[in-house]
XYZ file of C-alpha atoms in Angstrom:
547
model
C -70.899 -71.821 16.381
C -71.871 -74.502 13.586
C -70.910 -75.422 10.032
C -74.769 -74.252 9.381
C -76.668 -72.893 5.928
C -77.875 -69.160 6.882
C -80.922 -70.545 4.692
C -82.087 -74.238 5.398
C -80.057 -74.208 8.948
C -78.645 -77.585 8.306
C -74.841 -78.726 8.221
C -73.399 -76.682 4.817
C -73.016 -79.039 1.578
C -71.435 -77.502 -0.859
C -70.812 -73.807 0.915
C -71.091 -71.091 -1.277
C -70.801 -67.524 -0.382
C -73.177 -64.741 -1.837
C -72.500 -61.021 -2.580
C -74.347 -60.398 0.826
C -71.175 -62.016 2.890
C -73.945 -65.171 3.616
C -72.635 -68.510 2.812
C -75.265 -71.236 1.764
C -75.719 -74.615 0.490
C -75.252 -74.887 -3.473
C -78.952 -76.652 -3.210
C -80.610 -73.495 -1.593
C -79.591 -70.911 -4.400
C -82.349 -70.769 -6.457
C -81.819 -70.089 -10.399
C -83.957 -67.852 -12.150
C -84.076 -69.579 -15.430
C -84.798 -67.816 -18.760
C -84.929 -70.107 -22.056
C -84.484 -66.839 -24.087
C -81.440 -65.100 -22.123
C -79.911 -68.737 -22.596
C -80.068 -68.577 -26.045
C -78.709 -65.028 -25.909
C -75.592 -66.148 -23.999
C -75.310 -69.452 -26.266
C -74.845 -67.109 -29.183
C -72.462 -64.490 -27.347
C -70.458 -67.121 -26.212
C -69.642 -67.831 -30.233
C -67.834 -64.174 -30.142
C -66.491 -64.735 -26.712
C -64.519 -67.670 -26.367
C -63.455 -67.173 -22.851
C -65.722 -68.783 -20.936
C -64.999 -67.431 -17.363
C -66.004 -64.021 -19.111
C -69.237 -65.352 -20.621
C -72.872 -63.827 -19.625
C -74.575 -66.794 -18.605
C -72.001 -66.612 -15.401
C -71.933 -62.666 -14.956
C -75.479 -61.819 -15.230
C -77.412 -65.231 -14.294
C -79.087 -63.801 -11.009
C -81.350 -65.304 -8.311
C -82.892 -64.305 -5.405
C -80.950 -64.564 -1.623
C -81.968 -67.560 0.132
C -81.325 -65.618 3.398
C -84.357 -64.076 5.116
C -82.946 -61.320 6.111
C -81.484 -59.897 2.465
C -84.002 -61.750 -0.355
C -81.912 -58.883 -2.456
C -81.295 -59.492 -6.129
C -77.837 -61.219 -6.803
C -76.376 -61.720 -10.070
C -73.643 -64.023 -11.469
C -73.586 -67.966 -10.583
C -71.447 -68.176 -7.525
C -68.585 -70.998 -7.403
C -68.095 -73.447 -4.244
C -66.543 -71.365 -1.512
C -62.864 -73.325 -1.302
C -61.769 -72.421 2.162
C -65.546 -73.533 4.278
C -65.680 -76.796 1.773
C -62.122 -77.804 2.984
C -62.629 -76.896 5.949
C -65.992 -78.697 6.636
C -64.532 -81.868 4.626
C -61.810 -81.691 7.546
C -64.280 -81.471 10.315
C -66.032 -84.777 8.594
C -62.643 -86.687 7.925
C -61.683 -86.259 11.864
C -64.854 -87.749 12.409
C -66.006 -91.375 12.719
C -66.306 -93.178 9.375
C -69.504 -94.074 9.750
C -70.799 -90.830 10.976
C -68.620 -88.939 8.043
C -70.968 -91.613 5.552
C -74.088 -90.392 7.297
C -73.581 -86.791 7.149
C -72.128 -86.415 3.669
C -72.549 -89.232 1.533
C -75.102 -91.577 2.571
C -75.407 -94.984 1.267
C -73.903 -94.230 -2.045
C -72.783 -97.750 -2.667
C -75.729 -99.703 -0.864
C -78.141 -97.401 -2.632
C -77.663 -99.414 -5.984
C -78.938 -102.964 -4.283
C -81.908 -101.661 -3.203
C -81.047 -100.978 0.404
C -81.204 -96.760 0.227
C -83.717 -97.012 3.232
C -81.516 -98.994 5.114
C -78.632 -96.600 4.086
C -79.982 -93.886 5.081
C -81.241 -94.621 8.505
C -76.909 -95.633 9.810
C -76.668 -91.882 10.096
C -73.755 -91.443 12.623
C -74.569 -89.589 15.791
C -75.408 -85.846 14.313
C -79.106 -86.530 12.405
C -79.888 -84.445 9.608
C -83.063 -82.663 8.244
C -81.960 -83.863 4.738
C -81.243 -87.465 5.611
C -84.600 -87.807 6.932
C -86.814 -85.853 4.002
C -85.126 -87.970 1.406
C -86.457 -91.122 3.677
C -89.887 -89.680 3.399
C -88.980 -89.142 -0.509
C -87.807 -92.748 -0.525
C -91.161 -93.533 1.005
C -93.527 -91.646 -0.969
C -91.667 -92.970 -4.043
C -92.643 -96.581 -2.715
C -96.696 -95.597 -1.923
C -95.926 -95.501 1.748
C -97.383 -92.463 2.682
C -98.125 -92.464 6.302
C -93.984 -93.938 6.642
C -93.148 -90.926 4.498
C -95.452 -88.861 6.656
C -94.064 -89.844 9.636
C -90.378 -88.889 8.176
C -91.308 -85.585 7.425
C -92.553 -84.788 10.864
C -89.689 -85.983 12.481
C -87.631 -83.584 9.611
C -90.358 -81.066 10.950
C -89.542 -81.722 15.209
C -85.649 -81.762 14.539
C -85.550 -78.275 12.535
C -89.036 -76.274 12.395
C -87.178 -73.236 11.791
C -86.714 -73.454 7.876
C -90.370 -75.224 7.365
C -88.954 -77.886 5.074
C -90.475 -80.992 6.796
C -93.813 -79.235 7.416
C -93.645 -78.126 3.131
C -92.775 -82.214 2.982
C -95.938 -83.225 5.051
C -98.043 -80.617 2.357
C -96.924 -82.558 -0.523
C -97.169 -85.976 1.269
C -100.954 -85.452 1.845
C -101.859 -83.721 -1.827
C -100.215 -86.746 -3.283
C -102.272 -89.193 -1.257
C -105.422 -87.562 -2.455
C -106.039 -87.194 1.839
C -105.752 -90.983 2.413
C -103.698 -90.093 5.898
C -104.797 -87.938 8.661
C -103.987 -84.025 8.062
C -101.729 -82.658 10.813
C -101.526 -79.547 12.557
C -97.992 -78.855 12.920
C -96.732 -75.979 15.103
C -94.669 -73.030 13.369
C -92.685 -70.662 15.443
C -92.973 -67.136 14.864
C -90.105 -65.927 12.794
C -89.734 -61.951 12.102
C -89.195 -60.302 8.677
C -85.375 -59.023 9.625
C -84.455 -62.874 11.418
C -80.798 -64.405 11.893
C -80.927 -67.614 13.417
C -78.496 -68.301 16.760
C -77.140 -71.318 17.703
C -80.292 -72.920 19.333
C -82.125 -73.048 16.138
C -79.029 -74.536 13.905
C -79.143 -78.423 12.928
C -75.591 -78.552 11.988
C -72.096 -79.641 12.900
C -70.453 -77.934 15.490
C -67.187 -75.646 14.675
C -64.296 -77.518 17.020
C -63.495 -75.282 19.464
C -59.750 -76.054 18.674
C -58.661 -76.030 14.974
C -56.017 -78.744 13.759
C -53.180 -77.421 11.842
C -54.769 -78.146 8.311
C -57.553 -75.730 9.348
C -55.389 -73.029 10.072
C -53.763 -73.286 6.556
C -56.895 -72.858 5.046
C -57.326 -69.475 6.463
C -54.414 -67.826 4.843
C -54.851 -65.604 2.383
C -53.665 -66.488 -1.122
C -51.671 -63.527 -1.290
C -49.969 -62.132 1.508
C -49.702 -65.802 3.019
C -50.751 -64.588 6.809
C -54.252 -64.825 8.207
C -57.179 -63.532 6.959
C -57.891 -59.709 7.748
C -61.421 -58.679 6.692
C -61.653 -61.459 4.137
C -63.597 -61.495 0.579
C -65.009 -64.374 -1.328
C -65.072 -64.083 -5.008
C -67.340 -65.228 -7.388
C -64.827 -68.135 -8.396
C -64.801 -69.435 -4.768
C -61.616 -68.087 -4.116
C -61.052 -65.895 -0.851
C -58.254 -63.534 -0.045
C -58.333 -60.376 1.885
C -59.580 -57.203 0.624
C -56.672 -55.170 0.562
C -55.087 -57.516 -0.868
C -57.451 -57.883 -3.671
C -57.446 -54.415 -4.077
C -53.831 -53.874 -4.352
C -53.916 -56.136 -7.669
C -56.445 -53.808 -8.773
C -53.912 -50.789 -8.505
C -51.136 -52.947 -9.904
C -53.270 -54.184 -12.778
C -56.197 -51.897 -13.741
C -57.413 -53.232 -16.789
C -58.785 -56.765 -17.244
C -57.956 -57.718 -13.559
C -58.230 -61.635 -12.941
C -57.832 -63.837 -9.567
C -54.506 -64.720 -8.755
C -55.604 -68.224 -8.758
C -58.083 -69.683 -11.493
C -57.478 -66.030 -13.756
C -61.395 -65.778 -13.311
C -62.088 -62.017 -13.903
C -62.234 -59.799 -11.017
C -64.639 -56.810 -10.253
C -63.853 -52.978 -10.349
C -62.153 -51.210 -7.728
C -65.378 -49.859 -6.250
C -67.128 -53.156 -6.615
C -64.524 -54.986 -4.194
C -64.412 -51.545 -1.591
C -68.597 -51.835 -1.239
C -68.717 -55.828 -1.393
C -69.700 -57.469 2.188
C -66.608 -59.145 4.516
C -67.219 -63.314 4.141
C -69.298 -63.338 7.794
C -68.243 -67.296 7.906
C -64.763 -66.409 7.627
C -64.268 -63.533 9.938
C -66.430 -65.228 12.308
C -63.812 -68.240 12.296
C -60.775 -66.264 12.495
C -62.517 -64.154 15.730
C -63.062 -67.528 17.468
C -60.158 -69.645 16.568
C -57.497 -65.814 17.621
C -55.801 -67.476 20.529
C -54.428 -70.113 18.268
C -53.997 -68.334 14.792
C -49.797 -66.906 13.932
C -49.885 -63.376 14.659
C -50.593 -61.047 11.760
C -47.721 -58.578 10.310
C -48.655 -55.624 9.980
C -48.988 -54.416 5.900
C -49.341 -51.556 4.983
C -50.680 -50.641 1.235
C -51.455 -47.126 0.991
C -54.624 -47.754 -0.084
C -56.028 -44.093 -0.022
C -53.823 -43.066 -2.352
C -55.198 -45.457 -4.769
C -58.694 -44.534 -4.629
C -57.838 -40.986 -3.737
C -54.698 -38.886 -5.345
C -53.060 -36.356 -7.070
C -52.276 -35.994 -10.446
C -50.891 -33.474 -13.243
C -52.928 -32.870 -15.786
C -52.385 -32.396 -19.459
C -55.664 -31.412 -20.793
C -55.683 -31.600 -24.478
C -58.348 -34.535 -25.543
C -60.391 -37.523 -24.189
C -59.620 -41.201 -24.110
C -61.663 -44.267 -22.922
C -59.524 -47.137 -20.790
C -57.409 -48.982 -23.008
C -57.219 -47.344 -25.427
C -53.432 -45.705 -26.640
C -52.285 -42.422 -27.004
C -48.966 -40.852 -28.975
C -47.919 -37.189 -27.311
C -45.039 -34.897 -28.694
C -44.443 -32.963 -25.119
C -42.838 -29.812 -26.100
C -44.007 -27.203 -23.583
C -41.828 -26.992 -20.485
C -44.724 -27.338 -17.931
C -45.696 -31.002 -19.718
C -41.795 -32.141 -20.133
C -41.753 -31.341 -16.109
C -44.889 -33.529 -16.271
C -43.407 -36.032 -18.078
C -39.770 -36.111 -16.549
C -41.623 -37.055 -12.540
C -43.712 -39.755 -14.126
C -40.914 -41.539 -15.720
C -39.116 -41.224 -12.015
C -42.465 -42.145 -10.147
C -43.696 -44.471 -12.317
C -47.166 -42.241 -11.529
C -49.717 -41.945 -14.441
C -51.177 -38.205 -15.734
C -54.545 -37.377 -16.076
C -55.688 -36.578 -19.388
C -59.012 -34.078 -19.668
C -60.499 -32.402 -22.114
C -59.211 -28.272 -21.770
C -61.580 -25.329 -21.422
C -60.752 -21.850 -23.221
C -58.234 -20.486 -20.423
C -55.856 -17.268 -21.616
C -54.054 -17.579 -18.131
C -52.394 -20.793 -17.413
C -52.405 -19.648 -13.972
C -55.455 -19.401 -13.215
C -56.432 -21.556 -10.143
C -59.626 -22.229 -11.452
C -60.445 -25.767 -13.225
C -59.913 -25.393 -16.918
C -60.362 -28.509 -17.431
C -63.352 -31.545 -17.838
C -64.101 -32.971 -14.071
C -63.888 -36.552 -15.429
C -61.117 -37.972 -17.258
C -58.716 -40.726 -17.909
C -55.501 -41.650 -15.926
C -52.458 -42.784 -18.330
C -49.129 -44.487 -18.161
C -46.322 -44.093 -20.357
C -45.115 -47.384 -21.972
C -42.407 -45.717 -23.877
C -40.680 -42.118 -24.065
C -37.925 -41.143 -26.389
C -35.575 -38.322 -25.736
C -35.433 -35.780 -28.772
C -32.181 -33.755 -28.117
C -31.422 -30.783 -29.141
C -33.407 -28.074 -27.685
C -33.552 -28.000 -24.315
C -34.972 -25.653 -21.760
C -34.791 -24.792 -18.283
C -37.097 -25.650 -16.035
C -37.792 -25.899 -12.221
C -36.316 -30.210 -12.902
C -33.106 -28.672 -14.465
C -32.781 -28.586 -18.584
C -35.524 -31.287 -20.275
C -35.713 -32.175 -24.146
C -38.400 -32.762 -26.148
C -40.709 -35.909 -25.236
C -42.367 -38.489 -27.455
C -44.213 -41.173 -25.678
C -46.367 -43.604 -25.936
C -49.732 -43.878 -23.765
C -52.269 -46.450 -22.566
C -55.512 -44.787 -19.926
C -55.629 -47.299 -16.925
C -58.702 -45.608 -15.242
C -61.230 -43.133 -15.446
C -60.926 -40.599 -12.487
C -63.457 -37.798 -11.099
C -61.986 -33.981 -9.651
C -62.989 -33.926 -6.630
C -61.908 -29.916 -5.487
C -62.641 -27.270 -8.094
C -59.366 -25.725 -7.453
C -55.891 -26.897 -8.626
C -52.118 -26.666 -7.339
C -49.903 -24.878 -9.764
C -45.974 -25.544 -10.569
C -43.995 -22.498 -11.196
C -44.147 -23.580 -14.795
C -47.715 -23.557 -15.148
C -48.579 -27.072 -15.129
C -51.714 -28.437 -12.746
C -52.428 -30.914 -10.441
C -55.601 -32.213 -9.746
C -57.020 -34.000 -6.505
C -59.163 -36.617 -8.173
C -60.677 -39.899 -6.945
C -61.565 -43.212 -9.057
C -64.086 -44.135 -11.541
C -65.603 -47.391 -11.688
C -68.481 -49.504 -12.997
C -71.176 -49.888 -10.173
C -71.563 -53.259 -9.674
C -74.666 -55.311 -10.566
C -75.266 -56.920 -7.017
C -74.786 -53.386 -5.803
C -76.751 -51.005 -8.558
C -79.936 -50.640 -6.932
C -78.579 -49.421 -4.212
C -76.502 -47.173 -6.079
C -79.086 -45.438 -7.846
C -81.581 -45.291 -4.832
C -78.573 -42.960 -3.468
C -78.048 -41.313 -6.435
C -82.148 -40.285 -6.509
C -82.227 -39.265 -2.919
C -78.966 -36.712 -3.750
C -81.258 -35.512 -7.043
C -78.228 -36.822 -9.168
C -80.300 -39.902 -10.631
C -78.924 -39.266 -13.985
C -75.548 -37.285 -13.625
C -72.627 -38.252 -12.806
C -70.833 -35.204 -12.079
C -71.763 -31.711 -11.895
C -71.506 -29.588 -15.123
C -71.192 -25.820 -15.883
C -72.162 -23.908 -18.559
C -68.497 -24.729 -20.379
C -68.288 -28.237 -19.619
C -69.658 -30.558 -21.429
C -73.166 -32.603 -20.183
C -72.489 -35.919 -18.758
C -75.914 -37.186 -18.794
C -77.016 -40.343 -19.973
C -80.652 -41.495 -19.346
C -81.183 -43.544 -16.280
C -82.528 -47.118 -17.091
C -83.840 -50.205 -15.078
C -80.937 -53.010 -15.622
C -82.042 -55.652 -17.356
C -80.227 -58.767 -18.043
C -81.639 -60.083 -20.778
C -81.840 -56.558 -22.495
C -78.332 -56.112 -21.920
C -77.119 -59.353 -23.026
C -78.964 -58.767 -26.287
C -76.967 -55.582 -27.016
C -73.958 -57.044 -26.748
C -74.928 -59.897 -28.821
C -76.054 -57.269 -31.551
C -72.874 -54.968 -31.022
C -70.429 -58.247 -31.383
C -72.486 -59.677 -34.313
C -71.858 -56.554 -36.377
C -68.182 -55.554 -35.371
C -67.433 -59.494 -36.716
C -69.520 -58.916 -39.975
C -68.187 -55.373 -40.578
C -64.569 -57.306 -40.094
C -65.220 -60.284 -42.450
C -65.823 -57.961 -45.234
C -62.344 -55.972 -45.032
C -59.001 -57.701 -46.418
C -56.479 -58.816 -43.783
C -54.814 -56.347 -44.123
C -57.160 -53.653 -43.322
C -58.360 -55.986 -40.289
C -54.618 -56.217 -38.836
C -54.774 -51.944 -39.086
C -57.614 -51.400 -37.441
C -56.471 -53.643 -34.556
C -53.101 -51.694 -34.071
C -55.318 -48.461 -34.205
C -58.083 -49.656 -31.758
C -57.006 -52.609 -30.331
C -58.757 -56.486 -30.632
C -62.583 -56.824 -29.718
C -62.200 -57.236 -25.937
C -64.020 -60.068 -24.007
C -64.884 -57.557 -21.373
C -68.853 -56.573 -21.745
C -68.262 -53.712 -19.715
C -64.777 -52.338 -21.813
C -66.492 -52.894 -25.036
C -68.886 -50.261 -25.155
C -65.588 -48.192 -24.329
C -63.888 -50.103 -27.697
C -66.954 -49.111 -29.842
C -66.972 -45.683 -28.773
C -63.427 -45.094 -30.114
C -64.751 -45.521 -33.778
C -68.488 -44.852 -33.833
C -69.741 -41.287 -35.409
C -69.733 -39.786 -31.631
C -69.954 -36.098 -31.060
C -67.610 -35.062 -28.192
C -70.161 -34.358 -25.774
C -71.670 -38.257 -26.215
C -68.098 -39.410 -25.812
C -68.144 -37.799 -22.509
C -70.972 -39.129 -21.567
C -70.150 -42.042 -22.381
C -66.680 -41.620 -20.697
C -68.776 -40.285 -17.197
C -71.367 -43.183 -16.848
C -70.459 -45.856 -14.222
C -73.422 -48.195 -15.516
C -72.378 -50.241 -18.201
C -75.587 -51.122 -19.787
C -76.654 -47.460 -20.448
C -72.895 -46.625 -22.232
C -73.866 -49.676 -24.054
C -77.547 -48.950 -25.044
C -75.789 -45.267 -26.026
C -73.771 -47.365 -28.307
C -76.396 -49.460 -29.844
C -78.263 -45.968 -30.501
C -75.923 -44.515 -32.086
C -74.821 -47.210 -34.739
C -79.163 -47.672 -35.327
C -78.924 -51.255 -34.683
């Protein structure tokens, strides 16, 4: 096993890990750059001053260096923390002037004049990139059958990535054919190819860590070994339970425990690829790793769970809710989430004369809340199956969207429901695609659930995702909230932010926001509510308010 890029095969510099679970050199990604979506996120980043949130590092995407995804990834990827420190290790134990060849090469003889020179007291392990920048060095000078001659070597020492043969190209196009064109032999490499060991020009993984290696594969959470560890887009790594345990424990706005950088959605971090590097390590270096505890999370019953519901309106995440519970079924509702600390679903109803009637009578998608504050009112109390209950006001904030996933509910002996209903979240971009290929081959393409004659439609019109397209709408959709705000009085402005809450920095909560206030039938809010792609709730939004 080597330190090796799963794109140019050579010793990692600068490892970063994509969506895919690949990890790369920071050289190999490949920007797709866009003077007009630049300008876009320029002006978007005047509305949004946090800058970990901003689109330029969300939406920015590239194509996979690896040859056997070449998939569509968005967001700029930070340096992966745990293979950097752990390759930076591998160096330091090594010979000084072997650690100066391989990662840092003449830096302080370059300035004299003697880079050539520099360059060629590579230690023992010779790399592909030390010798193309010779032949760069070389071709720089005029020198073209020297810098020729590098690049074939570059070619004989790694053909598998084609970089010294690409070198030789250029050499002989800038020469105008003043040196001899070369033949150089290719191997065959398939469409679907992972390279092995063999074909690797790279450092060599020790087969027995030191103990500063081993820290570095503990997760920043639970503090014990990684167990089918994640890379985020910040460069952090932790395991994925982990991860998504902070998701349960914080649903809105999640961030990484570390740098705060935003994290994805629930569903984003249960569908994103293990870190192969990292699991590959832990595998190898077993016999010598502490012994995992085992932790359990309960997981399932954070994706999957069941819920009362109170189905009386809609509401979008984040956004708060004041109830006066008076019925005894909902003050039986209330009185086990206060001793739970569970949330309640809240749906929209459907006409129902029976309240025990197994049948749904209530909207398949809807919001989970949590009560922030409840207040006793005394003085008429009734008995119920939880002993005599008073009167309940609380106050509400949704945490999640949810989905019903049986059409039949459990009943209390007071009438109240409970639901079996599974999360809601935002497809990811690195994963939408995909998501919608599915979605056409199930002839759901644009649904999200499946509607009756008395529920309401939850269809929005299926779109290709485009960046730039979407980065424009939000631009447009913050541009006229903050006009529309600079023309009310203070007090007005500090009003409307108790009612709705503050402009979030989220793209994807603030078509949610806008829906709150916007002229919306109820059936568009549920559409709205239903869709897991953010740019169509947002292109809904930008409809609606004509802009």
């Amino acid at each position: 096993m080597h330190f090796a890029c799963a794109s140019c095969l050579e010793t990692l510099t600068l490892a970063v890990s994509l969506p895919c679970g690949a990890s790369v050199c920071k050289s190999c990604v490949r920007i797709c750059t866009n003077d007009l979506f630049d300008a876009v996120c320029a002006h978007e980043l005047r509305f949004n001053q946090n800058t970990a949130a901003s689109l330029s590092r969300v939406l920015t995407r590239f194509r996979c260096p690896v040859r056997s995804c070449r998939q569509w990834h968005y967001g700029l990827t930070g340096v992966d923390w745990v293979l950097e420190g752990l390759l930076q290790i591998c160096l330091a134990s090594a010979s000084e002037s072997d650690a100066k060849g391989s990662r840092d090469i003449g830096s302080a003889e370059r300035g004299k004049g003697g880079a050539e020179k520099a360059l060629s007291k590579a230690g023992s392990h010779t790399s592909q990139s030390h010798l193309l920048e010779l032949s760069l060095l070389a071709l720089k000078k005029g020198h073209f059958e020297l810098a020729a001659a590098h690049a074939d070597e570059a070619h004989a020492l790694n053909p598998w990535n084609r970089r010294g043969i690409a070198k030789r190209r250029i050499i002989e196009m800038r020469s105008g054919f003043a040196i001899e064109t070369k033949q150089l032999a290719l191997p065959s490499i398939p469409t679907h190819w992972t390279p092995n060991a063999q074909q690797c020009n790279a450092i060599k993984v020790p087969d027995v860590p030191s103990a500063e290696m081993l820290e570095l594969l503990e997760c920043i959470l639970c503090l014990t070994t990684f167990n089918d560890p994640l890379t985020l887009t910040c460069g952090h790594s932790a395991c994925r339970n982990c991860l998504l345990a902070c998701l349960v424990h914080a649903p809105l706005n999640p961030v990484c425990p570390v740098c705060r950088f935003p994290l994805p959605s629930f569903a984003a971090l249960t569908s994103r690829k293990t870190n192969w590097f990292i699991n590959a390590l832990t595998t190898k270096w077993a016999h010598v790793l502490p012994t995992r505890p085992s932790i359990e999370w309960n997981l399932p019953s954070a994706q999957r769970m069941t819920i009362p519901i109170f189905p009386v309106s809609l509401a979008f995440p984040g956004t708060r809710q004041e109830f006066h519970m008076f019925e005894p079924r909902y003050r039986v509702m209330v009185k086990e989430c206060l001793e739970t600390g569970s949330p309640f679903g809240l749906c929209l109803p459907k006409r129902s004369f029976n309240p025990f009637e197994p049948q749904l009578r209530f909207s398949k998608i809807g919001s989970a809340v949590s009560i922030e504050f409840s207040e006793e009112m005394m003085g008429d109390e009734r008995e119920t199956s939880k002993g005599s209950l008073p009167r309940y006001y609380i106050q509400t904030k949704a945490q999640f969207r949810f989905k019903v996933v049986d059409d039949t509910s459990t009943i209390s002996p007071e009438g109240l429901h409970y639901a079996h209903v599974e999360r809601l979240d935002d497809v990811d971009f690195n994963d939408m695609h995909a998501h919608k290929r599915d979605a056409s081959s199930n002839d759901n393409v644009t649904t999200t659930t499946t509607t009756t004659a008395s529920e309401p439609s939850a269809t929005i019109a299926a779109h290709e995702f485009d960046p730039l397209e979407y980065a424009t709408m939000i631009m447009k959709l913050r541009r006229t909230v903050t006009g529309m705000l600079e023309g009310l009085d203070p007090a007005r402005v500090r009003l409307l932010e108790e009612g709705y809450g503050p402009m979030p920095s989220d793209a994807g909560m603030l078509s949610f926001w806008a829906a709150q206030w916007i002229p919306l039938n109820l059936q568009r809010k549920y559409e709205i509510l239903s869709s897991v792609y953010p740019h169509e709730r947002m292109r809904t939004v930008i409809e609606a308010l004509r802009l």
